[in-house]
Amino acid sequence: VAEMGPAAADELIPFKGLSPYAEDDARFFFGREKAQRIIRANLLAYPLTVLYGATGVGKSSVLRAGVLHQLHQEALDNLAQLGQPELVVVVVSNWRDEPLITTRQSVRQALADLYPAALHPDDPPGLRDALKVWAERVAGPILVVLDQFEEYFLYRADEQGPDTFAEQFPQIVNDVDVLANFLVAIREDALAWLDRFKRQLPNLLDNYIRIRHLDKESARKAIVGPVDAWNRLRPEEERVTLEPGLDDALLDDLKFGQVALGARGQGLAGRESTIDALQGAVETPYLQLVMRRLWDTEQAKGSHRLRLVTLQDDLGGAAHIVRTHLDDSMGSLDPAEQGIAA
């Protein structure tokens, strides 16, 4: 930390609000340890895994700050000890451009960063053949996470033909000579769209993982863990403490279905089963939103303590923060931008 400039230090924020955690945020990512283990094991073991969950439940965060970070570190360790990474992992989330090209470019860039010896000037231009030779050179699987896969259907719902992703992707998954495993991450309400691939991938949903909102103890880790991680990076006089009872108050205020967003429904609770509510789960995006607002407010005051009085008196409580966030965000836009956002 002593070697960091002010800008770099300012970027070390333990709570992300409504932005997903990235691989660089792994030190502040807590509460999804079990999900990480399950996802990692499936990605390594099966040619195709489907990961699904409600909007905002944290799929991208657990993939990037959890699974991707762990596997990337494993590849670096293999490279240092064995001379070869024995695996390469990459996330693809751009569906606006041609997916076959985007995926190949993403894997190639990952290899260039990790193990450039795997790249040759005459590498095959097609994705399937390129994956085959690259896996041989790294002595292990190419692991491809297809994140936000619902956007593929938004941009390319009608594509067809032998040179399209719709045709090539199932062929690659089914090709036993290609040492590549894929994980498709998709919103729960878009899960039925995968039926498009059922004919070519009849076992598509045989290996699927559902990620739910955080249970109470995992949510507590997501509150306490990032603060502890922050403190390990800061000198003693800058460390932050949690007021006793703050975590319990937050867990109670943000129980699943507790926060309503207005006349159109009960937040995320109206779009998922009642299991999360019955198990006392905490709405993941709301927790992050509230913790980020509380953190920013205390930091602006020069306070080194996250306090219940700040949450309740200054910010109006957790429910108020959630309900007013949309209005505050829209209010920051000019009239033209508000029309686009609406």
GROMACS .gro file of C-alpha atoms in nm:
model
  342
    1VAL     CA    1   0.000   0.000   0.000
    2ALA     CA    2   0.286   0.236   0.077
    3GLU     CA    3   0.395   0.213  -0.286
    4MET     CA    4   0.051   0.300  -0.423
    5GLY     CA    5  -0.033   0.644  -0.550
    6PRO     CA    6  -0.355   0.813  -0.433
    7ALA     CA    7  -0.551   0.704  -0.737
    8ALA     CA    8  -0.454   0.338  -0.694
    9ALA     CA    9  -0.543   0.345  -0.324
   10ASP     CA   10  -0.881   0.504  -0.398
   11GLU     CA   11  -0.967   0.213  -0.628
   12LEU     CA   12  -0.945  -0.032  -0.335
   13ILE     CA   13  -1.312  -0.021  -0.245
   14PRO     CA   14  -1.437  -0.335  -0.069
   15PHE     CA   15  -1.801  -0.305  -0.177
   16LYS     CA   16  -1.900  -0.283  -0.543
   17GLY     CA   17  -2.259  -0.167  -0.526
   18LEU     CA   18  -2.444  -0.287  -0.834
   19SER     CA   19  -2.126  -0.344  -1.036
   20PRO     CA   20  -2.003  -0.703  -1.050
   21TYR     CA   21  -1.678  -0.800  -0.880
   22ALA     CA   22  -1.395  -0.850  -1.129
   23GLU     CA   23  -1.093  -1.078  -1.101
   24ASP     CA   24  -0.891  -0.790  -0.955
   25ASP     CA   25  -1.150  -0.762  -0.675
   26ALA     CA   26  -1.102  -1.122  -0.558
   27ARG     CA   27  -0.949  -1.010  -0.226
   28PHE     CA   28  -1.281  -0.846  -0.132
   29PHE     CA   29  -1.512  -1.121  -0.255
   30PHE     CA   30  -1.674  -1.326   0.022
   31GLY     CA   31  -1.982  -1.540   0.079
   32ARG     CA   32  -1.971  -1.763  -0.229
   33GLU     CA   33  -1.706  -2.014  -0.127
   34LYS     CA   34  -1.928  -2.322  -0.168
   35ALA     CA   35  -2.061  -2.205  -0.504
   36GLN     CA   36  -1.707  -2.144  -0.625
   37ARG     CA   37  -1.603  -2.499  -0.541
   38ILE     CA   38  -1.904  -2.649  -0.718
   39ILE     CA   39  -1.870  -2.434  -1.029
   40ARG     CA   40  -1.496  -2.494  -1.053
   41ALA     CA   41  -1.538  -2.870  -1.023
   42ASN     CA   42  -1.804  -2.880  -1.293
   43LEU     CA   43  -1.612  -2.657  -1.531
   44LEU     CA   44  -1.309  -2.881  -1.504
   45ALA     CA   45  -1.504  -3.207  -1.534
   46TYR     CA   46  -1.770  -3.157  -1.802
   47PRO     CA   47  -1.774  -3.032  -2.162
   48LEU     CA   48  -2.079  -2.816  -2.088
   49THR     CA   49  -2.223  -2.670  -1.768
   50VAL     CA   50  -2.517  -2.430  -1.737
   51LEU     CA   51  -2.514  -2.179  -1.451
   52TYR     CA   52  -2.833  -1.984  -1.396
   53GLY     CA   53  -2.989  -1.753  -1.141
   54ALA     CA   54  -3.201  -1.443  -1.100
   55THR     CA   55  -3.090  -1.103  -1.219
   56GLY     CA   56  -2.842  -0.949  -0.976
   57VAL     CA   57  -2.783  -1.268  -0.778
   58GLY     CA   58  -2.409  -1.245  -0.849
   59LYS     CA   59  -2.334  -1.488  -1.132
   60SER     CA   60  -2.071  -1.267  -1.297
   61SER     CA   61  -1.906  -1.190  -0.963
   62VAL     CA   62  -1.869  -1.552  -0.855
   63LEU     CA   63  -1.734  -1.641  -1.198
   64ARG     CA   64  -1.483  -1.359  -1.227
   65ALA     CA   65  -1.371  -1.284  -0.871
   66GLY     CA   66  -1.413  -1.645  -0.762
   67VAL     CA   67  -1.372  -1.919  -1.022
   68LEU     CA   68  -1.171  -1.729  -1.283
   69HIS     CA   69  -0.933  -1.594  -1.020
   70GLN     CA   70  -0.873  -1.936  -0.866
   71LEU     CA   71  -0.817  -2.112  -1.198
   72HIS     CA   72  -0.596  -1.836  -1.330
   73GLN     CA   73  -0.380  -1.863  -1.018
   74GLU     CA   74  -0.366  -2.240  -1.060
   75ALA     CA   75  -0.245  -2.197  -1.419
   76LEU     CA   76   0.026  -1.954  -1.304
   77ASP     CA   77   0.139  -2.198  -1.035
   78ASN     CA   78   0.155  -2.483  -1.290
   79LEU     CA   79   0.355  -2.265  -1.525
   80ALA     CA   80   0.605  -2.178  -1.255
   81GLN     CA   81   0.643  -2.535  -1.131
   82LEU     CA   82   0.594  -2.744  -1.445
   83GLY     CA   83   0.676  -2.511  -1.733
   84GLN     CA   84   0.323  -2.538  -1.877
   85PRO     CA   85  -0.004  -2.393  -1.745
   86GLU     CA   86  -0.200  -2.717  -1.800
   87LEU     CA   87  -0.518  -2.508  -1.832
   88VAL     CA   88  -0.634  -2.174  -1.965
   89VAL     CA   89  -0.952  -1.999  -1.851
   90VAL     CA   90  -1.127  -1.710  -2.022
   91VAL     CA   91  -1.456  -1.522  -1.990
   92VAL     CA   92  -1.652  -1.414  -2.299
   93SER     CA   93  -1.929  -1.159  -2.244
   94ASN     CA   94  -1.937  -0.957  -2.568
   95TRP     CA   95  -2.230  -1.084  -2.776
   96ARG     CA   96  -2.270  -0.782  -2.998
   97ASP     CA   97  -1.987  -0.895  -3.227
   98GLU     CA   98  -1.950  -1.229  -3.404
   99PRO     CA   99  -1.925  -1.483  -3.118
  100LEU     CA  100  -1.694  -1.727  -3.294
  101ILE     CA  101  -1.444  -1.451  -3.365
  102THR     CA  102  -1.484  -1.296  -3.022
  103THR     CA  103  -1.430  -1.628  -2.845
  104ARG     CA  104  -1.120  -1.711  -3.049
  105GLN     CA  105  -0.977  -1.364  -2.985
  106SER     CA  106  -1.046  -1.393  -2.614
  107VAL     CA  107  -0.872  -1.730  -2.585
  108ARG     CA  108  -0.581  -1.608  -2.795
  109GLN     CA  109  -0.539  -1.302  -2.575
  110ALA     CA  110  -0.548  -1.517  -2.262
  111LEU     CA  111  -0.271  -1.732  -2.409
  112ALA     CA  112  -0.069  -1.428  -2.510
  113ASP     CA  113  -0.085  -1.303  -2.151
  114LEU     CA  114  -0.023  -1.639  -1.982
  115TYR     CA  115   0.174  -1.865  -2.217
  116PRO     CA  116   0.267  -1.705  -2.550
  117ALA     CA  117   0.466  -2.014  -2.649
  118ALA     CA  118   0.131  -2.178  -2.732
  119LEU     CA  119   0.072  -1.931  -3.016
  120HIS     CA  120   0.214  -1.989  -3.365
  121PRO     CA  121   0.185  -1.768  -3.675
  122ASP     CA  122   0.005  -2.044  -3.865
  123ASP     CA  123  -0.259  -2.123  -3.601
  124PRO     CA  124  -0.592  -2.234  -3.754
  125PRO     CA  125  -0.837  -1.949  -3.820
  126GLY     CA  126  -1.141  -2.150  -3.708
  127LEU     CA  127  -1.237  -2.168  -3.342
  128ARG     CA  128  -1.267  -2.547  -3.319
  129ASP     CA  129  -0.929  -2.623  -3.478
  130ALA     CA  130  -0.759  -2.344  -3.285
  131LEU     CA  131  -0.891  -2.475  -2.954
  132LYS     CA  132  -0.766  -2.822  -3.042
  133VAL     CA  133  -0.405  -2.719  -3.109
  134TRP     CA  134  -0.391  -2.469  -2.824
  135ALA     CA  135  -0.509  -2.727  -2.570
  136GLU     CA  136  -0.237  -2.963  -2.688
  137ARG     CA  137   0.029  -2.695  -2.642
  138VAL     CA  138  -0.079  -2.593  -2.293
  139ALA     CA  139  -0.113  -2.962  -2.194
  140GLY     CA  140  -0.461  -2.915  -2.057
  141PRO     CA  141  -0.813  -2.792  -2.119
  142ILE     CA  142  -0.926  -2.457  -2.252
  143LEU     CA  143  -1.200  -2.344  -2.012
  144VAL     CA  144  -1.443  -2.095  -2.164
  145VAL     CA  145  -1.704  -1.913  -1.957
  146LEU     CA  146  -1.983  -1.769  -2.173
  147ASP     CA  147  -2.118  -1.501  -1.941
  148GLN     CA  148  -2.444  -1.306  -1.983
  149PHE     CA  149  -2.542  -1.559  -2.248
  150GLU     CA  150  -2.896  -1.422  -2.269
  151GLU     CA  151  -2.750  -1.136  -2.474
  152TYR     CA  152  -2.654  -1.382  -2.747
  153PHE     CA  153  -3.025  -1.434  -2.812
  154LEU     CA  154  -3.092  -1.062  -2.813
  155TYR     CA  155  -2.835  -0.996  -3.085
  156ARG     CA  156  -2.839  -1.323  -3.281
  157ALA     CA  157  -3.172  -1.493  -3.222
  158ASP     CA  158  -3.225  -1.568  -3.592
  159GLU     CA  159  -2.876  -1.664  -3.707
  160GLN     CA  160  -2.838  -1.994  -3.887
  161GLY     CA  161  -2.596  -2.163  -4.122
  162PRO     CA  162  -2.277  -2.373  -4.101
  163ASP     CA  163  -2.047  -2.080  -4.018
  164THR     CA  164  -2.253  -1.939  -3.731
  165PHE     CA  165  -2.211  -1.981  -3.357
  166ALA     CA  166  -2.551  -2.152  -3.348
  167GLU     CA  167  -2.411  -2.438  -3.558
  168GLN     CA  168  -2.046  -2.438  -3.454
  169PHE     CA  169  -2.087  -2.421  -3.076
  170PRO     CA  170  -2.271  -2.756  -3.039
  171GLN     CA  171  -2.022  -2.921  -3.274
  172ILE     CA  172  -1.729  -2.803  -3.063
  173VAL     CA  173  -1.893  -2.916  -2.739
  174ASN     CA  174  -1.963  -3.260  -2.889
  175ASP     CA  175  -1.616  -3.303  -3.043
  176VAL     CA  176  -1.420  -3.542  -2.819
  177ASP     CA  177  -1.097  -3.438  -2.993
  178VAL     CA  178  -1.128  -3.081  -2.867
  179LEU     CA  179  -1.011  -3.050  -2.507
  180ALA     CA  180  -1.231  -2.752  -2.422
  181ASN     CA  181  -1.501  -2.717  -2.159
  182PHE     CA  182  -1.770  -2.450  -2.161
  183LEU     CA  183  -1.986  -2.292  -1.894
  184VAL     CA  184  -2.295  -2.100  -2.004
  185ALA     CA  185  -2.407  -1.838  -1.750
  186ILE     CA  186  -2.759  -1.714  -1.812
  187ARG     CA  187  -3.043  -1.534  -1.633
  188GLU     CA  188  -3.307  -1.761  -1.489
  189ASP     CA  189  -3.587  -1.595  -1.685
  190ALA     CA  190  -3.399  -1.665  -2.010
  191LEU     CA  191  -3.325  -2.031  -1.939
  192ALA     CA  192  -3.593  -2.151  -2.181
  193TRP     CA  193  -3.411  -1.978  -2.467
  194LEU     CA  194  -3.148  -2.254  -2.450
  195ASP     CA  195  -3.407  -2.483  -2.610
  196ARG     CA  196  -3.267  -2.358  -2.940
  197PHE     CA  197  -2.965  -2.584  -2.881
  198LYS     CA  198  -3.156  -2.886  -2.749
  199ARG     CA  199  -3.160  -3.071  -3.079
  200GLN     CA  200  -2.780  -3.060  -3.118
  201LEU     CA  201  -2.711  -3.077  -2.742
  202PRO     CA  202  -2.984  -3.311  -2.612
  203ASN     CA  203  -2.814  -3.335  -2.272
  204LEU     CA  204  -2.786  -2.958  -2.241
  205LEU     CA  205  -2.947  -2.932  -1.897
  206ASP     CA  206  -2.809  -3.256  -1.755
  207ASN     CA  207  -2.535  -3.060  -1.581
  208TYR     CA  208  -2.670  -2.735  -1.443
  209ILE     CA  209  -2.611  -2.524  -1.133
  210ARG     CA  210  -2.855  -2.278  -0.986
  211ILE     CA  211  -2.710  -1.991  -0.786
  212ARG     CA  212  -2.943  -1.844  -0.528
  213HIS     CA  213  -2.932  -1.536  -0.312
  214LEU     CA  214  -2.701  -1.547  -0.012
  215ASP     CA  215  -2.810  -1.735   0.296
  216LYS     CA  216  -2.779  -1.551   0.626
  217GLU     CA  217  -2.431  -1.667   0.724
  218SER     CA  218  -2.292  -1.619   0.373
  219ALA     CA  219  -2.436  -1.270   0.369
  220ARG     CA  220  -2.265  -1.199   0.701
  221LYS     CA  221  -1.934  -1.304   0.542
  222ALA     CA  222  -2.007  -1.066   0.254
  223ILE     CA  223  -2.037  -0.783   0.509
  224VAL     CA  224  -1.750  -0.862   0.743
  225GLY     CA  225  -1.502  -1.023   0.503
  226PRO     CA  226  -1.444  -0.724   0.273
  227VAL     CA  227  -1.385  -0.493   0.572
  228ASP     CA  228  -1.131  -0.733   0.721
  229ALA     CA  229  -0.958  -0.761   0.381
  230TRP     CA  230  -0.947  -0.381   0.351
  231ASN     CA  231  -0.792  -0.352   0.696
  232ARG     CA  232  -0.515  -0.593   0.607
  233LEU     CA  233  -0.413  -0.355   0.327
  234ARG     CA  234  -0.419  -0.034   0.533
  235PRO     CA  235  -0.205   0.110   0.813
  236GLU     CA  236  -0.359   0.074   1.157
  237GLU     CA  237  -0.476   0.435   1.182
  238GLU     CA  238  -0.685   0.398   0.863
  239ARG     CA  239  -0.856   0.069   0.946
  240VAL     CA  240  -1.234   0.048   0.958
  241THR     CA  241  -1.451  -0.123   1.218
  242LEU     CA  242  -1.810  -0.243   1.211
  243GLU     CA  243  -2.034  -0.125   1.489
  244PRO     CA  244  -2.164  -0.426   1.686
  245GLY     CA  245  -2.512  -0.518   1.571
  246LEU     CA  246  -2.484  -0.349   1.229
  247ASP     CA  247  -2.456  -0.678   1.042
  248ASP     CA  248  -2.759  -0.824   1.223
  249ALA     CA  249  -2.966  -0.514   1.144
  250LEU     CA  250  -2.873  -0.533   0.777
  251LEU     CA  251  -2.948  -0.904   0.752
  252ASP     CA  252  -3.290  -0.843   0.903
  253ASP     CA  253  -3.370  -0.540   0.685
  254LEU     CA  254  -3.266  -0.713   0.361
  255LYS     CA  255  -3.431  -1.051   0.406
  256PHE     CA  256  -3.563  -1.189   0.080
  257GLY     CA  257  -3.885  -1.014  -0.023
  258GLN     CA  258  -3.858  -0.757   0.257
  259VAL     CA  259  -3.791  -0.459   0.027
  260ALA     CA  260  -4.061  -0.357  -0.219
  261LEU     CA  261  -3.981  -0.134  -0.514
  262GLY     CA  262  -4.326   0.010  -0.563
  263ALA     CA  263  -4.661  -0.074  -0.716
  264ARG     CA  264  -4.520  -0.297  -0.989
  265GLY     CA  265  -4.405  -0.573  -0.758
  266GLN     CA  266  -4.192  -0.682  -0.469
  267GLY     CA  267  -3.845  -0.632  -0.606
  268LEU     CA  268  -3.679  -0.955  -0.710
  269ALA     CA  269  -3.905  -1.160  -0.487
  270GLY     CA  270  -4.185  -1.167  -0.741
  271ARG     CA  271  -3.966  -1.336  -1.001
  272GLU     CA  272  -3.821  -1.626  -0.808
  273SER     CA  273  -3.958  -1.911  -0.600
  274THR     CA  274  -4.034  -1.871  -0.232
  275ILE     CA  275  -3.747  -2.098  -0.127
  276ASP     CA  276  -3.510  -1.807  -0.068
  277ALA     CA  277  -3.769  -1.631   0.147
  278LEU     CA  278  -3.841  -1.943   0.350
  279GLN     CA  279  -3.470  -1.997   0.413
  280GLY     CA  280  -3.412  -1.640   0.530
  281ALA     CA  281  -3.191  -1.549   0.236
  282VAL     CA  282  -3.064  -1.195   0.181
  283GLU     CA  283  -3.116  -1.017  -0.151
  284THR     CA  284  -2.762  -1.004  -0.285
  285PRO     CA  285  -2.773  -0.687  -0.501
  286TYR     CA  286  -2.950  -0.490  -0.229
  287LEU     CA  287  -2.687  -0.588   0.026
  288GLN     CA  288  -2.408  -0.465  -0.199
  289LEU     CA  289  -2.594  -0.144  -0.280
  290VAL     CA  290  -2.653  -0.060   0.086
  291MET     CA  291  -2.299  -0.146   0.196
  292ARG     CA  292  -2.148   0.066  -0.080
  293ARG     CA  293  -2.366   0.365   0.011
  294LEU     CA  294  -2.283   0.327   0.381
  295TRP     CA  295  -1.913   0.287   0.308
  296ASP     CA  296  -1.901   0.596   0.084
  297THR     CA  297  -2.093   0.805   0.339
  298GLU     CA  298  -1.866   0.714   0.629
  299GLN     CA  299  -1.554   0.768   0.417
  300ALA     CA  300  -1.680   1.111   0.312
  301LYS     CA  301  -1.717   1.201   0.681
  302GLY     CA  302  -1.366   1.085   0.757
  303SER     CA  303  -1.512   0.815   0.978
  304HIS     CA  304  -1.337   0.483   1.032
  305ARG     CA  305  -1.647   0.309   1.166
  306LEU     CA  306  -1.953   0.176   0.984
  307ARG     CA  307  -2.237   0.281   1.213
  308LEU     CA  308  -2.602   0.196   1.251
  309VAL     CA  309  -2.688   0.561   1.322
  310THR     CA  310  -2.543   0.662   0.984
  311LEU     CA  311  -2.743   0.392   0.810
  312GLN     CA  312  -3.070   0.481   0.981
  313ASP     CA  313  -3.054   0.858   1.038
  314ASP     CA  314  -2.833   0.988   0.755
  315LEU     CA  315  -2.935   0.740   0.486
  316GLY     CA  316  -3.290   0.657   0.594
  317GLY     CA  317  -3.231   0.287   0.639
  318ALA     CA  318  -3.160   0.001   0.402
  319ALA     CA  319  -3.504  -0.005   0.242
  320HIS     CA  320  -3.490   0.368   0.168
  321ILE     CA  321  -3.151   0.333   0.000
  322VAL     CA  322  -3.282   0.058  -0.227
  323ARG     CA  323  -3.608   0.235  -0.312
  324THR     CA  324  -3.447   0.570  -0.392
  325HIS     CA  325  -3.147   0.438  -0.585
  326LEU     CA  326  -3.328   0.431  -0.919
  327ASP     CA  327  -3.468   0.780  -0.874
  328ASP     CA  328  -3.128   0.915  -0.773
  329SER     CA  329  -2.961   0.751  -1.073
  330MET     CA  330  -3.221   0.879  -1.317
  331GLY     CA  331  -3.202   1.226  -1.165
  332SER     CA  332  -2.833   1.246  -1.250
  333LEU     CA  333  -2.909   1.217  -1.623
  334ASP     CA  334  -3.014   1.493  -1.861
  335PRO     CA  335  -3.365   1.468  -2.018
  336ALA     CA  336  -3.243   1.293  -2.334
  337GLU     CA  337  -3.047   1.034  -2.135
  338GLN     CA  338  -3.348   0.978  -1.909
  339GLY     CA  339  -3.557   0.891  -2.214
  340ILE     CA  340  -3.300   0.636  -2.331
  341ALA     CA  341  -3.272   0.484  -1.982
  342ALA     CA  342  -3.650   0.463  -1.943
   0.00000   0.00000   0.00000
